[in-house]
Tab-separated table of C-alpha atoms in Angstrom:
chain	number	residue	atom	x	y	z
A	1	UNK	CA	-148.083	-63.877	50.105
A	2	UNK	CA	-144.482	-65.515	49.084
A	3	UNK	CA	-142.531	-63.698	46.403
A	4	UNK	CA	-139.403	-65.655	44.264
A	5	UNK	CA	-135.934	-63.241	45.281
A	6	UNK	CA	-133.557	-63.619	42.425
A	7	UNK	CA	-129.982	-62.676	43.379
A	8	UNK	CA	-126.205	-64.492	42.686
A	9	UNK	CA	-125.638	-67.273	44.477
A	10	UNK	CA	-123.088	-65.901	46.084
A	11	UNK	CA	-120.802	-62.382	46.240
A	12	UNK	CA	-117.513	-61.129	47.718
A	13	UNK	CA	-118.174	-57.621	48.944
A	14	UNK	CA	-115.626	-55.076	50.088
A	15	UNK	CA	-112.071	-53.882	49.466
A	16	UNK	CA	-109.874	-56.342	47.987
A	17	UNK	CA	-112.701	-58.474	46.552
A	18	UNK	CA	-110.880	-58.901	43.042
A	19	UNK	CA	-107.807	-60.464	44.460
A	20	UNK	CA	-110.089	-63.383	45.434
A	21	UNK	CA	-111.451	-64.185	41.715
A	22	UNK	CA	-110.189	-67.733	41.242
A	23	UNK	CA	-111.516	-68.872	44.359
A	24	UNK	CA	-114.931	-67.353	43.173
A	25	UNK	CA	-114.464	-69.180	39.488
A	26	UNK	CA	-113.509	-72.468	42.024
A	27	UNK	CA	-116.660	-72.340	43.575
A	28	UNK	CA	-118.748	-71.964	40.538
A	29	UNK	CA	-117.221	-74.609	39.555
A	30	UNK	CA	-114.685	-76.643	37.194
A	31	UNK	CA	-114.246	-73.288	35.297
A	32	UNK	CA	-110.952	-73.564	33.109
A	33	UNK	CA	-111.027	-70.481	30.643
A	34	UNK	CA	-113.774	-67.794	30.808
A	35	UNK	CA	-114.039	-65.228	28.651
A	36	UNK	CA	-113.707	-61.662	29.770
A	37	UNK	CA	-116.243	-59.475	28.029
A	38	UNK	CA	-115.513	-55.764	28.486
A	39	UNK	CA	-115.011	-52.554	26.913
A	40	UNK	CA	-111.907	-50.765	25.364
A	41	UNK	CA	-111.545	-48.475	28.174
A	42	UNK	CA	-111.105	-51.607	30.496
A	43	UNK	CA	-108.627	-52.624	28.193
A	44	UNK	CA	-106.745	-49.518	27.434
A	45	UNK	CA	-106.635	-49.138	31.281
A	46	UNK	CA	-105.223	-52.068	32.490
A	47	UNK	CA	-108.232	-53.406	34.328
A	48	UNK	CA	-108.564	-56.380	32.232
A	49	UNK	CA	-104.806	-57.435	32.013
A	50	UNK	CA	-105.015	-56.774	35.778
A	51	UNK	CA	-108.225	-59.811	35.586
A	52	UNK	CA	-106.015	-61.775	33.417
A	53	UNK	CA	-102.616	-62.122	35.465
A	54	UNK	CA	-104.672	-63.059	38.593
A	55	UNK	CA	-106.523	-65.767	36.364
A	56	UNK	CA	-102.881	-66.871	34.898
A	57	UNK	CA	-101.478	-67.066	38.595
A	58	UNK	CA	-104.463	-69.179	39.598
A	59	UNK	CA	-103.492	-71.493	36.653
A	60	UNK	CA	-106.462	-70.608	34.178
A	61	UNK	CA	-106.822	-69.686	30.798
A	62	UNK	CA	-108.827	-66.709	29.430
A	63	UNK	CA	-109.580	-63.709	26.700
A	64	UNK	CA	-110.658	-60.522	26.383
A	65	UNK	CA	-113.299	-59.421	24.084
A	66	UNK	CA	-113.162	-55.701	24.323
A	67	UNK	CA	-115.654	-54.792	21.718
A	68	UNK	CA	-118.504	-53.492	23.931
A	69	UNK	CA	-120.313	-50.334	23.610
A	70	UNK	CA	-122.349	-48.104	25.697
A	71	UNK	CA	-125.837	-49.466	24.983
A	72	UNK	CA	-124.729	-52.766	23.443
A	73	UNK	CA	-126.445	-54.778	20.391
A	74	UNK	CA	-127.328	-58.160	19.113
A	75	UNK	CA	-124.621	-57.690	16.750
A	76	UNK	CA	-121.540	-57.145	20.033
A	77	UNK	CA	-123.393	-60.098	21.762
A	78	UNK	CA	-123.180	-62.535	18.611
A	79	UNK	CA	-119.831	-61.046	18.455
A	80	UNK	CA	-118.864	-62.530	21.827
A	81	UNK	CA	-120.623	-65.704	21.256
A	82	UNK	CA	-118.692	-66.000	17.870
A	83	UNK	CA	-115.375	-65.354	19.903
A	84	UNK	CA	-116.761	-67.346	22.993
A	85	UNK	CA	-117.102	-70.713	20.493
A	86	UNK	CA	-114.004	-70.247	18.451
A	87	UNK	CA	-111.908	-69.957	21.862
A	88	UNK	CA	-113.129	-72.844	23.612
A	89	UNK	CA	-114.707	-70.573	26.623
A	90	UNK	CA	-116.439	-72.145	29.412
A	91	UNK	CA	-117.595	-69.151	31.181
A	92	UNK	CA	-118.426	-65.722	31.167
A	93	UNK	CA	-116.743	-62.837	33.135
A	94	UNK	CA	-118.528	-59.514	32.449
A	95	UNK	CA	-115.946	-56.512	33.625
A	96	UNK	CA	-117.155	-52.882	33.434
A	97	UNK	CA	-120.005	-50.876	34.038
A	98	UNK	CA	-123.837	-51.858	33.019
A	99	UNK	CA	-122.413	-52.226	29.380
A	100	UNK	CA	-120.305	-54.915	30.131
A	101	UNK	CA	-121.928	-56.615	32.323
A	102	UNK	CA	-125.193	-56.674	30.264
A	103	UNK	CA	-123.491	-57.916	27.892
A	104	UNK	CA	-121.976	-60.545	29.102
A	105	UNK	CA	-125.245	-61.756	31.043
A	106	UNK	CA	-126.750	-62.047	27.422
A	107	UNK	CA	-123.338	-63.724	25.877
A	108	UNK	CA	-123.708	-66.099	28.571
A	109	UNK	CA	-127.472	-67.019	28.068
A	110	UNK	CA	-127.712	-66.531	24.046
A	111	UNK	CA	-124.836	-69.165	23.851
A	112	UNK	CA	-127.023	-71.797	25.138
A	113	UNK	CA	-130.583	-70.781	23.889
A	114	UNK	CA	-131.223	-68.629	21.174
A	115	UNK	CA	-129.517	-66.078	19.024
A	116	UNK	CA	-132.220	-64.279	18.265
A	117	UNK	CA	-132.448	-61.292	20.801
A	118	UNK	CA	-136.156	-60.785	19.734
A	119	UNK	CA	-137.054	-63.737	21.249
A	120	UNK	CA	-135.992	-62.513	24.462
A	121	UNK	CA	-138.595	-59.792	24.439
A	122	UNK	CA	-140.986	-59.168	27.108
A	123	UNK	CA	-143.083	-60.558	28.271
A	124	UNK	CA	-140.842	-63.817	27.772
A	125	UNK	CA	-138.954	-64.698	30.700
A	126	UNK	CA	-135.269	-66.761	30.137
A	127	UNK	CA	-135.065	-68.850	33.175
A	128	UNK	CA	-132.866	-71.540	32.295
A	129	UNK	CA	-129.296	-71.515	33.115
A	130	UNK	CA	-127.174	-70.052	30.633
A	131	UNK	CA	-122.860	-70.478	31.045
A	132	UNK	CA	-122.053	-70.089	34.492
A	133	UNK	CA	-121.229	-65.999	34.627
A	134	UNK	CA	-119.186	-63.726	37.454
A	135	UNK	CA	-120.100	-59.858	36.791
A	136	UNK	CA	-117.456	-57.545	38.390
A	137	UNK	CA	-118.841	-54.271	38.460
A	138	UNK	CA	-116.531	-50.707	37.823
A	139	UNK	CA	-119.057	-48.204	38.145
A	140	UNK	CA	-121.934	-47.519	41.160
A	141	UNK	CA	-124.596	-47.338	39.831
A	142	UNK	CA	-126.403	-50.196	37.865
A	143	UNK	CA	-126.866	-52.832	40.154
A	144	UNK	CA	-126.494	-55.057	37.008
A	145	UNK	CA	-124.388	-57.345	38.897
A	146	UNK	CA	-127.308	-58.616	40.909
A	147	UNK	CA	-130.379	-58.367	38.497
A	148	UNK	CA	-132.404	-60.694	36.073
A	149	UNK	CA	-132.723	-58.190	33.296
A	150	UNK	CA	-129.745	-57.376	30.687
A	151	UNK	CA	-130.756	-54.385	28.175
A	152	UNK	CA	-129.749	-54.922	24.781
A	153	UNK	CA	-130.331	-53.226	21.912
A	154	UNK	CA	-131.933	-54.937	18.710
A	155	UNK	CA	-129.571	-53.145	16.370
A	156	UNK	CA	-132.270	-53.181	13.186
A	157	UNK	CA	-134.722	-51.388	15.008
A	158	UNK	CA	-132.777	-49.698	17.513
A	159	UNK	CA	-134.727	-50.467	19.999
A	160	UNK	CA	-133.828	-51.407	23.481
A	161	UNK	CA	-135.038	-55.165	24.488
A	162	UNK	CA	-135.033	-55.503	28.483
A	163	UNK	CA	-134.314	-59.451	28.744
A	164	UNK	CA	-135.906	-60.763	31.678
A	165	UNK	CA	-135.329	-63.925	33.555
A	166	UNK	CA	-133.407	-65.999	35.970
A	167	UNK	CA	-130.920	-67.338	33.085
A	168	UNK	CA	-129.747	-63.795	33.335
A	169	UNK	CA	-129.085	-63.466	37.137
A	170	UNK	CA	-124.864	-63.831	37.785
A	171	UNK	CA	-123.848	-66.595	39.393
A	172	UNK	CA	-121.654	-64.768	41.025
A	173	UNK	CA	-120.270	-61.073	41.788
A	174	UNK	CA	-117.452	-59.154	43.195
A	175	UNK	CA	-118.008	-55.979	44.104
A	176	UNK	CA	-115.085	-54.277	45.347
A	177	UNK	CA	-115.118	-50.098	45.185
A	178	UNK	CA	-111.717	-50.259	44.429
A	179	UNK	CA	-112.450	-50.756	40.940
A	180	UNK	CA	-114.091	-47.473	40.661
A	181	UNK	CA	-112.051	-45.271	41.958
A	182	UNK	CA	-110.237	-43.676	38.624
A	183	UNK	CA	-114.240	-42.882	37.087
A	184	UNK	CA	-114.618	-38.938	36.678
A	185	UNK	CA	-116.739	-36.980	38.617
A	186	UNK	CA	-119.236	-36.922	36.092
A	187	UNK	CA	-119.620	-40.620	36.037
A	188	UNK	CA	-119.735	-40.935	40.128
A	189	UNK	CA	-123.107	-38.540	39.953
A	190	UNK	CA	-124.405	-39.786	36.884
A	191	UNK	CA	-124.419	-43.616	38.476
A	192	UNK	CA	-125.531	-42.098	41.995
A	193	UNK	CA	-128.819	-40.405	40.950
A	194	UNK	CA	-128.848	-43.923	38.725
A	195	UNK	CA	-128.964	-45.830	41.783
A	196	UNK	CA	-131.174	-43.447	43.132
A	197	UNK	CA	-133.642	-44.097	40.355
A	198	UNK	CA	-133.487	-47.617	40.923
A	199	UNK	CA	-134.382	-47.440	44.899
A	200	UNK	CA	-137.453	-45.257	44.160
A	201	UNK	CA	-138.956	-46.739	41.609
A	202	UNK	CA	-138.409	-50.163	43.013
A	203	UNK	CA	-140.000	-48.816	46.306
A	204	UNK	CA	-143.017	-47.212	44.419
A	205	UNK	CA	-143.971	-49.879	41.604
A	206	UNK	CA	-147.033	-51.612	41.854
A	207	UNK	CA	-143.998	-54.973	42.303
A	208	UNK	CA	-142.882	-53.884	45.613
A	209	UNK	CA	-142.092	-56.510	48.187
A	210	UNK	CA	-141.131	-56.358	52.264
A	211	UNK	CA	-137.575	-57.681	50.625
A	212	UNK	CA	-137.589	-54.913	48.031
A	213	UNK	CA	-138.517	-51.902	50.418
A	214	UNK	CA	-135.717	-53.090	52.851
A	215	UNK	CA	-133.221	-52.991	49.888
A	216	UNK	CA	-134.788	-49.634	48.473
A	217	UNK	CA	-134.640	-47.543	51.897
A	218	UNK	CA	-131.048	-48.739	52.709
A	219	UNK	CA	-130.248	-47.570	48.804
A	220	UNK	CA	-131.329	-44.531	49.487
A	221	UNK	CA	-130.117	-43.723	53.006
A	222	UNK	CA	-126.867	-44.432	51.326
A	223	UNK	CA	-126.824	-42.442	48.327
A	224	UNK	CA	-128.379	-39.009	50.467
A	225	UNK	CA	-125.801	-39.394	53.178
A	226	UNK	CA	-122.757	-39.823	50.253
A	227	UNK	CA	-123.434	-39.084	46.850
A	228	UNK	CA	-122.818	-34.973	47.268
A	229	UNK	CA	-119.996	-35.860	49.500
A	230	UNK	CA	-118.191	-38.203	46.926
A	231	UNK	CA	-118.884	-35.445	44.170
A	232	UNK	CA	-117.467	-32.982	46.150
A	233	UNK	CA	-114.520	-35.040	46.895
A	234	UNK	CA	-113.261	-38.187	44.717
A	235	UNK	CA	-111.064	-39.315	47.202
A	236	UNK	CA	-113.313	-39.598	50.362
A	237	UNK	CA	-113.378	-43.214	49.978
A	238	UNK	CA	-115.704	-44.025	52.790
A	239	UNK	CA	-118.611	-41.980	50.757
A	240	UNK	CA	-117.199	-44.180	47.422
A	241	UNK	CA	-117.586	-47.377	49.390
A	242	UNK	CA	-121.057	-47.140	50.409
A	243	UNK	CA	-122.026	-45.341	46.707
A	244	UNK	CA	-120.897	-48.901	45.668
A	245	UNK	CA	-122.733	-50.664	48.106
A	246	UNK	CA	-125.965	-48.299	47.195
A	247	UNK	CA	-125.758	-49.624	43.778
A	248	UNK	CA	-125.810	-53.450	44.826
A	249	UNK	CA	-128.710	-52.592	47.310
A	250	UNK	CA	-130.192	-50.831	44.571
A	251	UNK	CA	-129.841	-53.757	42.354
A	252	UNK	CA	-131.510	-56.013	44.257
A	253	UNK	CA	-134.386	-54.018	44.913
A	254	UNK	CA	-135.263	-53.307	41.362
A	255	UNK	CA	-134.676	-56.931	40.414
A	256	UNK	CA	-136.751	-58.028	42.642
A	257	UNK	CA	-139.816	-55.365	42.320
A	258	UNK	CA	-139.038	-53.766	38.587
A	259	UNK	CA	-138.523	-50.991	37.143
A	260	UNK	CA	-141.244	-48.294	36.309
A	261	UNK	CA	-141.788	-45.422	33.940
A	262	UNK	CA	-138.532	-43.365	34.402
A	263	UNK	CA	-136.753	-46.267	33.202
A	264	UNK	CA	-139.055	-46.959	30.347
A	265	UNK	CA	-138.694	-43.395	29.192
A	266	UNK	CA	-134.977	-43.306	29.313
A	267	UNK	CA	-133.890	-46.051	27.557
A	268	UNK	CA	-135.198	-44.544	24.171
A	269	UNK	CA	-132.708	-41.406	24.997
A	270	UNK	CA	-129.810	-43.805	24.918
A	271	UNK	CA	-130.956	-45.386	22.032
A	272	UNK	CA	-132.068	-42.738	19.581
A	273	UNK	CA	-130.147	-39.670	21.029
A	274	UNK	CA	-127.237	-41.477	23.010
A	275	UNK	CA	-127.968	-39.807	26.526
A	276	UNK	CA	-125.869	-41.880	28.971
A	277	UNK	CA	-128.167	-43.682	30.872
A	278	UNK	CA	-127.638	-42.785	34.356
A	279	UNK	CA	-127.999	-39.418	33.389
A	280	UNK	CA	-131.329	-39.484	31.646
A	281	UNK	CA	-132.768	-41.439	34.416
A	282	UNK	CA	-131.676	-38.104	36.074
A	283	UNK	CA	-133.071	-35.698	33.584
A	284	UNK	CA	-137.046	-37.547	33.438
A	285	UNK	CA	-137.206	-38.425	37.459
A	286	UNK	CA	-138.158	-35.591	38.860
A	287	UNK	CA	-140.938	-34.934	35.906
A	288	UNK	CA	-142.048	-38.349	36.356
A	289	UNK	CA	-142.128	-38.221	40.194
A	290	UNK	CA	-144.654	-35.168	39.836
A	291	UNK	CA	-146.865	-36.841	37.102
A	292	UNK	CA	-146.821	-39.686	39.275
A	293	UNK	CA	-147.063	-38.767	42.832
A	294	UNK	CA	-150.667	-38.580	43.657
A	295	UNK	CA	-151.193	-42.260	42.845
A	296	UNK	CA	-148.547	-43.033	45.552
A	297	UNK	CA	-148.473	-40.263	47.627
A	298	UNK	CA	-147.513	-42.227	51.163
A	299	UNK	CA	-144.567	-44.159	49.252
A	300	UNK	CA	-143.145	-40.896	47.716
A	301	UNK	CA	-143.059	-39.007	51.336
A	302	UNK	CA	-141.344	-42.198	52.645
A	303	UNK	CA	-138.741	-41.380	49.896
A	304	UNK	CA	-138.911	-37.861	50.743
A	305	UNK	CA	-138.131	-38.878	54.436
A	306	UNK	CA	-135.549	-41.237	54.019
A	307	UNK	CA	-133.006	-38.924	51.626
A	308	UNK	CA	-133.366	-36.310	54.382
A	309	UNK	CA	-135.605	-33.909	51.814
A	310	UNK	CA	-138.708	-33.297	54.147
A	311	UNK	CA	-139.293	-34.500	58.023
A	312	UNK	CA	-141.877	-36.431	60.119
A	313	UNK	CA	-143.920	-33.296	60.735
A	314	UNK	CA	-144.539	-32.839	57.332
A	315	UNK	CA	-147.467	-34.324	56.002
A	316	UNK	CA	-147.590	-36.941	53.227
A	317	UNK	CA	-148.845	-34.333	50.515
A	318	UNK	CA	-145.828	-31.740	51.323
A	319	UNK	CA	-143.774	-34.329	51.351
A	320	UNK	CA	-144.017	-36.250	48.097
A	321	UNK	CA	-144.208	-32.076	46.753
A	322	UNK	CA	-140.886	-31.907	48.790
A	323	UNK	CA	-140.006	-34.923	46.938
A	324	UNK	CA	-140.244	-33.428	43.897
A	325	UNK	CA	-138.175	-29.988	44.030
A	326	UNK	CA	-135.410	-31.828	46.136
A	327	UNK	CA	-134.775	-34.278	43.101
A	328	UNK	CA	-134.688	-30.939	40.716
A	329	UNK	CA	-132.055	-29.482	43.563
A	330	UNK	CA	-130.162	-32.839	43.146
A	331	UNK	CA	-129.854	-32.143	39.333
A	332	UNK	CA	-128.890	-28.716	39.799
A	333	UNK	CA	-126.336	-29.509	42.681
A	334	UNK	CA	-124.996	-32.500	40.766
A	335	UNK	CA	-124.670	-30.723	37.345
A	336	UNK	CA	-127.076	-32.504	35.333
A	337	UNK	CA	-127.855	-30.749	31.726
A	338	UNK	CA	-131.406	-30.294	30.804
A	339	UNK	CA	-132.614	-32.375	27.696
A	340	UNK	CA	-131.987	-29.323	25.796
A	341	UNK	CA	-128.882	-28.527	27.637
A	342	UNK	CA	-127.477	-31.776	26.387
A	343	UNK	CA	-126.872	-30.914	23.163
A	344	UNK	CA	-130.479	-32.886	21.431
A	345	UNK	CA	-132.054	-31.479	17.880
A	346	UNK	CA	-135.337	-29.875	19.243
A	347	UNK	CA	-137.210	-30.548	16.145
A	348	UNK	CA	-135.515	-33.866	15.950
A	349	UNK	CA	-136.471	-34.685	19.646
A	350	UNK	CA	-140.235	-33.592	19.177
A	351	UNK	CA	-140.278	-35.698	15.880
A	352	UNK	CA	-138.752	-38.709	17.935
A	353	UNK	CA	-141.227	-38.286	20.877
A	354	UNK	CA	-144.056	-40.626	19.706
A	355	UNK	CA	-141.729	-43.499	18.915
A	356	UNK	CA	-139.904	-42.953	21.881
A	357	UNK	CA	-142.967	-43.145	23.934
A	358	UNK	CA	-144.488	-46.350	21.969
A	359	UNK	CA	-141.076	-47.896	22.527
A	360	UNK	CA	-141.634	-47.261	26.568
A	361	UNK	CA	-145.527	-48.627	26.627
A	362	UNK	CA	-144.011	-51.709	24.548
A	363	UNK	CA	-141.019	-52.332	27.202
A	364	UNK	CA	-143.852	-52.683	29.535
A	365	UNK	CA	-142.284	-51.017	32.639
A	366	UNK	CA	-144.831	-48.537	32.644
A	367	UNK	CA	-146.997	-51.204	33.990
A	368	UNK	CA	-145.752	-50.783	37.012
A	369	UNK	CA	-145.630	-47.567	37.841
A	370	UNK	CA	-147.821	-46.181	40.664
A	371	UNK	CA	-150.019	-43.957	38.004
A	372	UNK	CA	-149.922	-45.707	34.422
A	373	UNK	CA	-149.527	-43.425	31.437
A	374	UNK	CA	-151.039	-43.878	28.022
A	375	UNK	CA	-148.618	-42.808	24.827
A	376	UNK	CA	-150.120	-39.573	24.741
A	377	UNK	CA	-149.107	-38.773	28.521
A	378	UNK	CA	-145.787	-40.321	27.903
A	379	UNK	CA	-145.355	-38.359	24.895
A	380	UNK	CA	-146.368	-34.966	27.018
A	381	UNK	CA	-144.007	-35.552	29.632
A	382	UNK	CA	-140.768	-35.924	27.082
A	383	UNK	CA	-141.861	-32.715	25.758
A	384	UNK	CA	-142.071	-31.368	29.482
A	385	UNK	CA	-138.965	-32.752	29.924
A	386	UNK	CA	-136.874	-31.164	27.490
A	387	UNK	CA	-136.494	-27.907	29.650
């Protein structure tokens, strides 16, 4: 059986990759003022002036729009487009975390096609070529940089829209852990135990590939040997440097075999209850992996395996158990608040729990999850959840 990969067409990995943008924009090709799309923190920083004089030295034009949110909407991306038109931009550069970046995949697409971010809903696919677009991820953990889905928010509603298609892939990507060295330590586990996520669900959903498991066991290797180290120690920049290589591994993996119910689930925290999203992928994955496990109990014990939490003696039903109270020790060790610990209205998060879990089954990521859960299972496992 053949299966279509969808990744940039090309990306400059490693330390130092940002001092190469303009040769990146060169081969992309006659690129003459992009349009850096990014978030105030970028700004405030000095990341995106840093973007900007390397642009100016290489004799190009550009602008920032700084205007993007965690969990972007239709309203930021028409933003951008407004600000893309009025400026004369011919590309887009998307500078940040998953924010960023998703927006600027969707800037870049929604310029050429439609404005309407409903029409963009699953299961339609955008595969046509949108402005050629360079994603520079900050943060290790969405893999954004390298997938065909951007999540946006339909602002109305508030509910999240996963856009799907090639249109949406990068052209290009640097990836240089540099850029994430001044995140706090809350951010470095929050976008580990995202990356995580992304490895095992990619290597359980029904989508998995030979490409995707190679992509999903490296992920994973990574993030077990280096995620508690680089907690433990911001500055050990080896662990930082494969964290950020995770991420892109992760990336691809999920791109390429999708997403599943943990995902599905979480993005309705973000939306309704603003639960960063690396960190509710955290909260529901080891309730998920338990409803779930049975259905794919040889894949979970490979995961178990690979991050070190149970050995080659055990069998495949201890394992996948193993599985299961190693991800809860992961929270624990990693300092990840409980649903309720967060801060969330009970009786507002019990009232929110159908919608939420309608809003998952109509994202349809549940699909491919190893064990498929109707609303009323989905619904029982926020409420599991919360503690």
């Amino acid at each position: 059986m053949s299966v279509r990969v969808c990744a940039p067409r090309f990306m400059a990995i490693g330390s130092g990759a940002l001092e190469g943008i303009s040769e990146v924009l060169r081969r992309m090709g006659p690129i003459r003022n992009p349009l850096i799309v990014t978030d105030k923190f970028m700004s405030e920083s000095g990341m995106a002036a840093k973007v900007q004089k390397l642009l100016t030295t290489a004799g190009l034009q550009s602008a920032v729009f700084d205007s993007v949110l965690p969990d972007p909407t239709d309203v930021v991306v028409l933003a951008g487009i407004e600000m893309l038109e009025t400026g004369g931009h011919d590309a887009v550069i998307g500078l940040g975390g998953g924010s960023p970046i998703d927006a600027g995949k969707a800037i870049a697409v929604m310029a050429t096609g439609s404005r309407d971010i409903q029409d963009y809903r699953p299961p339609l696919q955008s595969d046509d070529a949108g402005l050629p677009m360079l994603a520079i991820p900050t943060t290790a953990g969405t893999g954004s940089e390298v997938t065909h889905h951007t999540v946006i928010i339909h602002d109305a509603s508030r509910e999240k829209i996963s856009c799907r298609g090639e249109g949406f892939v990068p052209g290009a990507a640097i990836v240089d852990f540099n850029l994430t060295l001044s995140k706090p330590k809350r951010l470095i586990a929050d976008n580990g135990l995202d990356t995580l996520t992304h490895a095992i669900e990619a290597y359980v959903s029904r989508k998995a590939t030979l490409y995707s498991d190679r992509m999903a066991l490296d992920c994973m290797r990574l993030v077990a040997a280096n995620l508690e180290l680089a907690y433990a120690d911001p500055e050990n920049l080896e662990a930082r440097e494969a964290l950020m290589l995770a991420a892109t591994f992760g990336g691809l993996a999920f791109s390429n075999a999708s997403i599943a119910l943990v995902h599905a689930m979480s993005r309705p925290l973000g939306s309704l209850f603003h639960v960063p999203h690396g960190m509710s992928n955290a909260m529901l994955l080891p309730t998920v992996t338990k409803f779930s496990k049975a259905s794919a109990l040889e894949r979970y014990a490979d995961c178990a395996r690979v991050i070190g939490i149970a050995d080659d003696t055990a069998s495949d039903e201890k394992a996948a158990d193993a599985l299961v109270d190693g991800l809860y020790r992961y929270n624990q060790k990693l300092d990840v608040p409980s649903l309720s610990g967060f801060g969330i209205d009970q009786a507002a998060y019990r009232s929110a729990a159908e919608k939420m879990a309608e809003d998952a089954v109509k994202s349809g990521a549940p699909n491919n999850n190893p064990r498929i859960g109707n609303t009323q299972e989905i619904i029982d496992l926020y409420l599991e959840a919360w503690s």
